[in-house]
Amino acid sequence: MPNTLHLLSDSDFTRLATRIREAGLLAYGFGEKKTPEPFVVACDKFVYTEILRIAPSSAGESKLSLATPPSLLSNQ
């Protein structure tokens, strides 16, 4: 993706994310649920890393995949 900035969870990057967005670029952040709210809202898109997990493949290798957050699972 051209003109994007990917940031990891750290409140030190809050002002940088804001300035990047002011420049017309996209800022994507990644971090845990404990990430400070000002950083989360400073990003165009924030991905909580708790939804990522390592899943074994059929060949015995591990690969990164997305997990369904418990809040999205229905109580059936």
Coordinates of C-alpha atoms in Angstrom, one line a residue:
M1 CA 0.0 0.0 0.0
P2 CA 1.5 3.3 -1.0
N3 CA 1.3 6.2 1.5
T4 CA 0.7 4.2 4.6
L5 CA 2.4 4.0 8.0
H6 CA 2.2 0.9 10.2
L7 CA 2.8 1.6 13.9
L8 CA 3.2 -0.7 16.8
S9 CA 1.5 -0.1 20.1
D10 CA 3.3 2.6 22.0
S11 CA 1.9 5.9 23.2
D12 CA 5.1 7.6 22.1
F13 CA 3.9 7.2 18.5
T14 CA 0.5 9.0 19.2
R15 CA 1.8 12.3 17.9
L16 CA 3.5 10.7 15.0
A17 CA 0.3 8.9 13.9
T18 CA -1.6 12.2 14.1
R19 CA 1.0 14.1 12.1
I20 CA 1.1 11.3 9.4
R21 CA -2.7 11.5 9.1
E22 CA -2.5 15.3 8.9
A23 CA -0.2 14.8 5.9
G24 CA -2.8 12.7 4.2
L25 CA -1.3 9.3 4.8
L26 CA -2.9 6.3 6.4
A27 CA -1.7 5.2 9.8
Y28 CA -2.3 1.6 10.9
G29 CA -1.6 0.6 14.5
F30 CA -1.1 -2.8 16.1
G31 CA -1.1 -3.6 19.8
E32 CA -2.7 -5.3 22.8
K33 CA -6.0 -4.4 24.5
K34 CA -3.9 -2.4 27.1
T35 CA -2.9 0.1 24.4
P36 CA -3.6 3.7 25.4
E37 CA -6.8 5.0 23.9
P38 CA -5.3 8.2 22.5
F39 CA -3.0 6.0 20.3
V40 CA -5.8 3.8 19.2
V41 CA -7.9 6.8 18.0
A42 CA -4.9 8.5 16.4
C43 CA -4.6 5.6 13.9
D44 CA -6.9 5.2 10.9
K45 CA -7.1 1.5 11.7
F46 CA -6.0 -0.3 14.9
V47 CA -5.7 -4.1 15.1
Y48 CA -5.6 -5.7 18.5
T49 CA -3.0 -8.4 18.5
E50 CA -5.0 -10.7 20.7
I51 CA -7.0 -11.7 17.6
L52 CA -3.8 -13.2 16.1
R53 CA -2.7 -16.7 16.9
I54 CA -0.4 -19.4 15.6
A55 CA -2.3 -22.2 14.0
P56 CA -0.7 -25.5 13.0
S57 CA -1.1 -26.5 9.4
S58 CA -1.8 -29.9 8.1
A59 CA 1.9 -30.3 7.1
G60 CA 2.9 -29.7 10.8
E61 CA 4.1 -26.2 10.2
S62 CA 2.8 -23.2 12.1
K63 CA 1.3 -20.3 10.4
L64 CA -0.2 -17.0 11.5
S65 CA -4.0 -16.7 11.3
L66 CA -6.8 -14.6 12.6
A67 CA -8.8 -15.9 15.5
T68 CA -12.5 -15.0 16.1
P69 CA -12.7 -12.7 19.1
P70 CA -14.9 -14.2 21.9
S71 CA -17.1 -11.2 21.7
L72 CA -18.1 -12.2 18.1
L73 CA -19.0 -15.8 19.0
S74 CA -22.7 -16.4 19.5
N75 CA -23.9 -18.3 22.5
Q76 CA -25.7 -21.2 20.8

